[in-house]
Coordinates of C-alpha atoms and ligand atoms in Angstrom, one line a residue:
M1023 CA 24.4 -13.8 -0.1
P1024 CA 22.0 -16.3 -1.5
F1025 CA 20.8 -18.4 1.6
V1026 CA 18.6 -21.1 -0.2
R1027 CA 20.2 -22.4 -3.7
L1028 CA 18.6 -24.9 -6.0
V1029 CA 20.9 -26.1 -8.6
D1030 CA 19.4 -27.9 -11.3
L1031 CA 16.8 -29.4 -8.9
S1032 CA 14.9 -32.2 -10.6
K1033 CA 12.5 -34.5 -9.2
S1034 CA 10.8 -37.6 -11.0
Y1035 CA 8.1 -39.8 -9.5
G1036 CA 8.9 -42.5 -11.9
R1037 CA 7.6 -43.1 -15.4
G1038 CA 10.2 -40.7 -16.7
H1039 CA 7.8 -37.7 -16.3
L1040 CA 9.8 -34.8 -14.6
A1041 CA 7.6 -33.0 -12.1
V1042 CA 10.5 -30.6 -11.6
D1043 CA 13.0 -30.0 -14.4
K1044 CA 16.3 -28.7 -13.5
V1045 CA 15.2 -25.6 -11.6
N1046 CA 17.8 -23.1 -10.7
L1047 CA 16.9 -20.4 -8.3
E1048 CA 18.9 -18.5 -5.5
I1049 CA 16.8 -17.3 -2.5
R1050 CA 18.5 -14.7 -0.6
D1051 CA 18.9 -14.2 3.0
G1052 CA 15.7 -12.6 4.4
E1053 CA 14.2 -12.6 1.1
F1054 CA 10.3 -13.4 0.6
L1055 CA 10.2 -15.5 -2.3
V1056 CA 7.0 -16.8 -3.9
L1057 CA 6.6 -19.9 -6.1
V1058 CA 3.6 -19.5 -8.2
G1059 CA 1.9 -21.6 -11.1
P1060 CA -1.0 -23.5 -12.0
S1061 CA -1.9 -26.9 -10.0
G1062 CA 0.7 -29.5 -10.8
C1063 CA 3.2 -27.2 -11.8
G1064 CA 5.7 -28.9 -9.5
K1065 CA 5.7 -25.9 -6.9
S1066 CA 5.1 -28.1 -3.9
T1067 CA 7.4 -30.6 -4.8
V1068 CA 10.2 -27.9 -4.9
L1069 CA 9.0 -26.7 -1.4
R1070 CA 9.2 -30.4 0.0
M1071 CA 12.5 -31.0 -1.6
V1072 CA 13.8 -27.9 0.5
A1073 CA 12.0 -29.1 3.7
G1074 CA 13.6 -32.7 3.1
L1075 CA 10.2 -34.3 2.8
E1076 CA 10.9 -35.4 -0.9
E1077 CA 13.8 -37.1 -2.0
V1078 CA 15.9 -35.1 -4.7
S1079 CA 16.1 -37.0 -7.8
S1080 CA 18.9 -35.0 -9.3
G1081 CA 20.5 -31.5 -8.6
E1082 CA 21.2 -29.8 -5.3
V1083 CA 19.5 -28.1 -2.5
R1084 CA 21.5 -25.8 -0.5
I1085 CA 21.0 -24.3 2.9
G1086 CA 23.5 -21.8 4.1
D1087 CA 26.9 -23.3 3.1
R1088 CA 25.8 -26.8 2.8
V1089 CA 24.1 -29.2 0.7
V1090 CA 21.3 -30.6 2.2
N1091 CA 20.2 -33.3 0.1
E1092 CA 21.0 -36.0 2.4
V1093 CA 20.1 -34.0 5.7
P1094 CA 17.0 -35.2 7.4
P1095 CA 14.2 -32.4 7.7
R1096 CA 14.9 -32.1 11.3
E1097 CA 18.3 -30.7 11.0
R1098 CA 17.7 -28.3 8.3
D1099 CA 16.6 -25.4 10.6
V1100 CA 13.3 -25.0 8.5
A1101 CA 9.9 -24.8 9.6
M1102 CA 6.8 -25.7 7.3
V1103 CA 3.4 -24.1 7.4
F1104 CA 0.9 -26.4 5.6
Q1105 CA -2.6 -25.7 4.0
N1106 CA -3.7 -28.0 6.7
Y1107 CA -2.6 -26.5 9.7
A1108 CA -3.5 -29.5 11.8
L1109 CA -3.5 -28.4 15.3
Y1110 CA -3.5 -30.8 18.0
P1111 CA -7.3 -30.5 19.0
H1112 CA -6.9 -31.7 22.5
M1113 CA -4.1 -29.2 23.5
S1114 CA -4.4 -25.9 24.5
V1115 CA -2.8 -23.0 22.0
F1116 CA 0.1 -22.9 24.6
D1117 CA 0.8 -26.5 24.3
N1118 CA 0.4 -26.6 20.7
M1119 CA 2.9 -23.8 20.2
A1120 CA 5.2 -25.3 22.7
F1121 CA 5.0 -29.0 21.2
G1122 CA 8.0 -28.8 19.1
L1123 CA 10.1 -27.0 21.6
R1124 CA 9.4 -29.7 24.4
R1125 CA 10.0 -32.4 21.7
R1126 CA 13.2 -31.0 21.4
K1127 CA 14.0 -31.1 24.9
V1128 CA 14.1 -27.2 25.3
A1129 CA 13.8 -26.1 29.2
E1130 CA 10.5 -25.3 30.3
P1131 CA 11.2 -21.7 31.4
D1132 CA 12.5 -21.5 28.1
V1133 CA 9.5 -22.8 26.5
K1134 CA 7.3 -20.2 28.4
L1135 CA 9.3 -17.3 27.4
K1136 CA 9.4 -18.2 23.7
V1137 CA 5.8 -19.1 23.3
A1138 CA 4.9 -15.8 25.3
E1139 CA 7.2 -13.8 23.0
T1140 CA 5.7 -15.3 19.8
A1141 CA 2.2 -15.2 21.0
E1142 CA 2.7 -11.3 21.8
V1143 CA 3.9 -10.8 17.9
L1144 CA 0.9 -12.9 16.7
G1145 CA -1.6 -11.2 19.0
L1146 CA -2.5 -14.3 20.6
T1147 CA -1.8 -13.7 24.1
G1148 CA -5.5 -13.8 25.2
Y1149 CA -5.8 -17.1 23.8
L1150 CA -3.0 -19.4 25.0
Q1151 CA -5.4 -21.4 27.3
R1152 CA -8.0 -22.0 24.6
R1153 CA -8.4 -25.3 22.6
P1154 CA -8.3 -24.8 18.7
R1155 CA -12.1 -25.6 18.4
E1156 CA -12.8 -22.3 20.1
L1157 CA -10.8 -20.2 17.7
S1158 CA -11.9 -18.7 14.2
G1159 CA -10.0 -19.9 11.3
G1160 CA -7.6 -16.9 11.3
E1161 CA -6.6 -17.4 14.9
R1162 CA -6.1 -20.9 14.1
Q1163 CA -3.9 -19.8 11.1
R1164 CA -2.0 -17.5 13.6
V1165 CA -1.4 -20.4 15.8
A1166 CA -0.1 -22.6 13.2
L1167 CA 2.4 -19.9 12.2
G1168 CA 3.3 -19.4 15.7
R1169 CA 4.2 -23.3 15.9
A1170 CA 6.5 -22.4 13.3
M1171 CA 7.7 -19.3 14.7
V1172 CA 8.8 -20.3 18.2
R1173 CA 11.7 -22.2 16.9
K1174 CA 13.2 -19.4 15.2
P1175 CA 14.1 -21.3 12.2
Q1176 CA 16.2 -20.1 9.4
V1177 CA 13.9 -20.6 6.5
F1178 CA 10.1 -20.8 6.8
L1179 CA 8.4 -22.8 4.0
F1180 CA 4.7 -22.0 3.3
D1181 CA 2.6 -24.4 1.3
E1182 CA -0.7 -22.8 0.3
P1183 CA -1.2 -21.8 3.8
L1184 CA -4.4 -19.4 3.1
S1185 CA -6.4 -21.6 0.8
N1186 CA -8.9 -22.9 3.3
L1187 CA -9.8 -19.4 4.4
D1188 CA -12.7 -17.4 3.1
A1189 CA -11.8 -14.4 1.1
K1190 CA -11.8 -11.5 3.5
L1191 CA -9.8 -13.7 6.2
R1192 CA -7.3 -14.4 3.3
V1193 CA -6.6 -10.7 2.6
Q1194 CA -6.0 -10.3 6.2
M1195 CA -3.8 -12.7 6.8
R1196 CA -2.0 -12.1 3.9
A1197 CA -1.2 -8.6 5.5
E1198 CA -0.2 -10.4 8.5
I1199 CA 2.1 -12.6 6.7
K1200 CA 3.9 -9.7 5.3
R1201 CA 4.0 -7.8 8.6
L1202 CA 5.3 -10.9 10.1
H1203 CA 8.1 -11.2 7.4
Q1204 CA 9.0 -7.4 7.8
R1205 CA 9.5 -8.1 11.6
V1206 CA 11.3 -11.2 11.8
G1207 CA 13.3 -10.6 8.5
A1208 CA 13.6 -14.5 7.9
T1209 CA 14.0 -16.3 4.8
M1210 CA 10.7 -17.3 3.5
I1211 CA 9.4 -19.5 0.5
Y1212 CA 5.9 -19.6 0.0
V1213 CA 4.1 -21.6 -2.6
T1214 CA 0.5 -20.6 -4.0
H1215 CA -1.5 -21.1 -7.4
D1216 CA -3.0 -17.4 -6.5
Q1217 CA -1.2 -14.7 -8.7
V1218 CA -2.9 -12.2 -6.6
E1219 CA -1.4 -13.6 -3.3
A1220 CA 2.1 -13.9 -5.2
M1221 CA 2.1 -10.5 -6.2
T1222 CA 1.1 -9.2 -3.1
L1223 CA 3.7 -11.2 -0.8
G1224 CA 6.4 -11.6 -2.8
D1225 CA 9.8 -9.6 -2.9
R1226 CA 10.5 -11.7 -5.9
I1227 CA 8.2 -14.0 -7.5
A1228 CA 9.1 -17.7 -9.3
V1229 CA 6.6 -18.6 -12.0
M1230 CA 6.6 -22.5 -12.9
K1231 CA 4.8 -24.4 -15.6
K1232 CA 5.3 -28.2 -16.0
G1233 CA 8.0 -28.6 -13.8
V1234 CA 10.0 -25.8 -15.3
L1235 CA 10.9 -22.3 -13.9
Q1236 CA 9.7 -19.7 -16.4
Q1237 CA 10.9 -16.4 -14.7
C1238 CA 11.9 -14.9 -11.5
A1239 CA 11.6 -11.8 -10.7
D1240 CA 10.3 -8.7 -8.7
P1241 CA 6.2 -8.3 -9.0
L1242 CA 6.4 -5.0 -11.0
T1243 CA 9.0 -6.4 -13.6
L1244 CA 7.0 -9.6 -13.7
Y1245 CA 4.1 -7.6 -14.7
S1246 CA 5.8 -5.1 -17.1
R1247 CA 8.2 -7.2 -18.7
P1248 CA 7.2 -10.8 -18.7
A1249 CA 9.6 -13.5 -20.4
N1250 CA 7.3 -15.2 -22.3
A1251 CA 3.5 -15.4 -23.0
F1252 CA 2.6 -17.9 -20.3
V1253 CA 3.9 -15.3 -17.6
A1254 CA 2.0 -12.5 -19.2
G1255 CA -1.2 -14.6 -19.3
F1256 CA -0.7 -16.1 -15.9
I1257 CA 0.1 -12.8 -14.1
G1258 CA -2.6 -10.0 -14.0
S1259 CA -6.3 -9.9 -13.4
P1260 CA -8.4 -9.6 -15.7
P1261 CA -5.7 -11.6 -17.7
I1262 CA -3.9 -9.9 -20.6
N1263 CA -5.4 -9.9 -24.2
F1264 CA -3.7 -11.6 -26.6
F1265 CA -4.1 -11.3 -30.6
D1266 CA -1.9 -12.8 -33.5
A1267 CA -0.5 -10.2 -35.8
K1268 CA 2.0 -9.8 -38.7
V1269 CA 4.4 -6.8 -39.1
S1270 CA 3.4 -4.7 -42.2
A1271 CA 5.7 -4.9 -45.4
D1272 CA 7.2 -1.4 -44.5
G1273 CA 7.9 -2.8 -41.0
A1274 CA 6.1 0.4 -39.3
S1275 CA 2.7 -1.4 -38.2
L1276 CA 1.1 -4.5 -37.1
E1277 CA -1.7 -5.9 -39.1
S1278 CA -4.4 -8.1 -37.9
G1279 CA -7.8 -8.9 -38.6
G1280 CA -7.9 -5.9 -41.1
V1281 CA -6.7 -3.7 -38.2
R1282 CA -3.5 -1.8 -38.6
L1283 CA -1.6 -0.6 -35.2
P1284 CA 1.4 1.6 -35.8
L1285 CA 4.5 0.1 -34.0
D1286 CA 6.0 1.9 -31.3
P1287 CA 9.3 3.7 -32.8
A1288 CA 11.5 2.0 -30.2
R1289 CA 10.4 -1.9 -31.5
R1290 CA 10.4 -1.0 -35.4
G1291 CA 14.1 -2.0 -36.3
R1292 CA 13.9 -5.2 -34.0
L1293 CA 11.0 -6.9 -35.8
S1294 CA 11.3 -7.6 -39.6
A1295 CA 8.6 -7.2 -42.3
G1296 CA 6.2 -10.0 -42.9
Q1297 CA 7.0 -11.5 -39.5
G1298 CA 4.2 -13.1 -37.6
V1299 CA 3.9 -12.2 -33.8
R1300 CA 1.7 -12.9 -31.0
C1301 CA 0.7 -9.7 -29.2
G1302 CA -0.4 -8.9 -25.8
I1303 CA -2.1 -5.6 -24.3
R1304 CA -3.1 -5.4 -20.6
P1305 CA -6.9 -4.2 -20.0
E1306 CA -5.8 -0.9 -18.4
D1307 CA -3.6 -0.2 -21.5
L1308 CA -6.8 0.2 -23.6
H1309 CA -8.3 3.3 -23.6
L1310 CA -11.8 5.2 -24.5
D1311 CA -10.1 8.4 -25.4
G1312 CA -10.0 9.3 -29.1
R1313 CA -8.2 7.8 -31.9
E1314 CA -4.7 9.2 -32.0
G1315 CA -2.0 6.3 -31.8
G1316 CA -3.9 3.3 -33.1
A1317 CA -7.3 2.3 -32.1
I1318 CA -10.0 -0.2 -32.9
T1319 CA -13.7 -0.1 -33.3
V1320 CA -15.3 -2.2 -30.5
S1321 CA -18.9 -3.0 -29.2
A1322 CA -19.7 -3.7 -25.4
E1323 CA -20.9 -7.3 -24.9
V1324 CA -20.4 -7.9 -21.1
I1325 CA -20.2 -5.4 -18.4
E1326 CA -18.7 -6.1 -15.0
P1327 CA -19.1 -3.3 -12.3
H1328 CA -16.7 -3.3 -9.7
G1329 CA -17.3 -0.1 -8.2
N1330 CA -14.2 1.7 -8.2
E1331 CA -13.8 0.6 -12.1
T1332 CA -15.7 -1.5 -14.4
V1333 CA -14.5 -4.3 -16.5
V1334 CA -15.9 -4.2 -20.1
H1335 CA -15.7 -7.2 -22.6
W1336 CA -15.8 -5.9 -26.1
R1337 CA -16.2 -7.8 -29.5
S1338 CA -13.7 -6.4 -32.2
A1339 CA -12.0 -7.3 -35.0
L1340 CA -9.2 -8.7 -33.1
G1341 CA -11.6 -11.0 -31.0
D1342 CA -12.7 -10.4 -27.8
V1343 CA -10.8 -7.7 -25.9
V1344 CA -11.2 -6.7 -22.1
S1345 CA -10.5 -3.3 -20.9
R1346 CA -11.0 -1.5 -17.6
V1347 CA -12.9 2.0 -17.4
P1348 CA -13.4 4.3 -14.3
G1349 CA -16.6 3.0 -12.4
Q1350 CA -18.8 5.8 -13.5
S1351 CA -18.1 6.0 -17.3
A1352 CA -19.1 2.7 -18.2
P1353 CA -20.5 1.7 -21.5
R1354 CA -24.1 -0.1 -22.0
V1355 CA -24.1 -3.6 -23.5
G1356 CA -24.2 -2.8 -27.3
D1357 CA -22.7 0.6 -27.2
S1358 CA -19.8 1.1 -29.9
A1359 CA -16.5 2.9 -29.2
E1360 CA -13.0 3.5 -30.0
L1361 CA -10.8 1.6 -27.9
R1362 CA -7.1 3.2 -27.9
F1363 CA -4.0 1.0 -27.7
E1364 CA -1.0 2.6 -25.7
L1365 CA 1.3 1.3 -28.1
G1366 CA 4.5 1.4 -25.9
R1367 CA 2.9 -1.1 -23.5
L1368 CA 2.0 -3.6 -26.2
H1369 CA 4.0 -7.0 -25.4
V1370 CA 5.1 -9.0 -28.4
F1371 CA 5.8 -12.6 -28.3
D1372 CA 7.6 -14.9 -30.7
P1373 CA 4.5 -17.5 -32.1
A1374 CA 6.2 -20.6 -31.7
S1375 CA 8.6 -20.2 -28.8
E1376 CA 6.3 -18.0 -27.0
R1377 CA 9.4 -15.8 -25.8
S1378 CA 9.1 -12.2 -25.4
L1379 CA 10.5 -10.1 -28.3
D1380 CA 10.6 -7.0 -25.9
V1381 CA 12.8 -8.2 -23.3
A1382 CA 16.7 -7.9 -24.3
E1383 CA 17.4 -11.3 -22.3
P1384 CA 14.0 -13.1 -22.2
A1385 CA 15.3 -16.1 -20.5
A1386 CA 16.5 -14.4 -17.7
V1387 CA 15.3 -16.1 -14.4
Ligands
ADP2484 P1 1.9 -28.1 -7.4 O1 2.2 -28.0 -6.0 O2 2.1 -27.1 -8.6 O3 0.1 -28.2 -7.6 P2 3.0 -30.8 -7.3 O4 4.4 -30.3 -6.8 O5 2.2 -31.1 -6.1 O6 2.3 -29.6 -8.0 O7 2.9 -31.8 -8.4 C1 3.9 -31.9 -9.4 C2 3.6 -33.1 -10.3 O8 4.2 -34.3 -9.7 C3 2.1 -33.4 -10.8 O9 1.9 -34.0 -12.1 C4 1.6 -34.4 -9.7 O10 0.6 -35.1 -10.2 C5 3.1 -35.3 -9.6 N1 3.1 -35.6 -8.1 C6 3.1 -35.0 -7.1 N2 3.3 -36.0 -6.1 C7 3.3 -37.2 -6.5 C8 3.5 -38.4 -6.0 N3 3.8 -38.5 -4.5 N4 3.8 -39.5 -6.6 C9 3.6 -39.5 -8.2 N5 3.3 -38.1 -8.6 C10 3.4 -37.0 -7.7

C-alpha cells in the first residue's frame, strides 16, 4: 500500500513557470525513496509540499488515507531534517532532542525515556550533556536526526542533510542513515543532487528535471534501463558516453564517424534502416581486449588513476570517450588501442524525444 501519494502535484511560484509539473509518485510504507536531480529541478519544492511548508498549486499530497493539502505541518506526522540542522547552541544535546516533545507537552518521564532510547540508537548516550559546539559535524548531524526521530513520525523527510559535511563524513553518515532506515523501518523521502548518494541510499530513486519526473525505479534498473538520455547521463560516474549514429541500409549495424558497429541481434528488428539514433555506452562497457564484436581505434589523452581502477579519456572517431581499466593495466598518454564495445549494453535513444528505444515502456515511472 502506498503511504505517501503525490497525484498530479504541481507548484507555480507565479510568472507562469512551473517549479513542479504534475508529479505522480507513490511511496510505499517503509520505503526509502530518493528524489534526485540537478539544482533547481524542483525536488525541494516537492519535499516542502509533503511537509506542508509550501502551498500546493494543484494536485494532491496524500499521507496514509487522507489528503493533507490543507493540513498544517504539525498535524501531518512528518519530521524534516534539513541541510542546516540548526541546533539550539545554548542547549545541551538532551534538551535539543527533547525540545519538540516538550513543546508537544509530553510528560517529562516520557521525554527522558524517548530521548534516552533514541540517543542509544544513534550512539549519542555519552554526549547528552554536551553543547552543540562541543560536537563534531557528524555528531551534530546525528543530534539533528535524533531530534526528528524522538517523535517517531510516520514519514521522515530529508533535504540534502549531508551536503555540509566533508567527503569522508558524508560516506559514514550515508551508511548510518541506511542503517537507521533498516532499524526503524519508517517511510523516508530524501532529497539530494548527488547521484552517488541517491544510488547508495534509495530503495527507489525518482529522477527529476525541470519540475518533471523522468523515471522512478530501483537503482540497478535506473542504471541499466534508463528511460531517457537525461537519466542515462545523470546517473553514473564517470558519465555514460554519448554519440550520434545512423542505422545502416541493411539494418544490421550502426554507423558513426566512419565507424561501423554491428547491432545486437535483439535490437535489429526494432530499428529501421537509415534511422538516426543517439547512442550511449557506459565506461565499464568498453574493453581493451581485442576486436571481436565491434571495436574502435582510440588514443589515450588523459589518464586518471584511482588506484583500484584507472579512468582513461580517449580520442576516437566517435569523439571523446571514457573507459575504465583495471588499475594495473593503464595505458600511457598517446598510446593507441582498440576499444571493444559490449554491444548488448549499448543504449539507444530517439534523438528528438531523447526517449529510450530499448525499454519497452520508457515512460514507466
Ligand atoms: P531543487 O531543490 O531541485 O534545487 P527547488 O525546488 O528549490 O529546486 O526550486 C525549483 C524551482 O523553483 C527553481 O527554479 C527555483 O528558482 C524556484 N523557486 C524555489 N523556491 C522559490 C520561491 N520561494 N519563489 C520563487 N521561486 C522559487
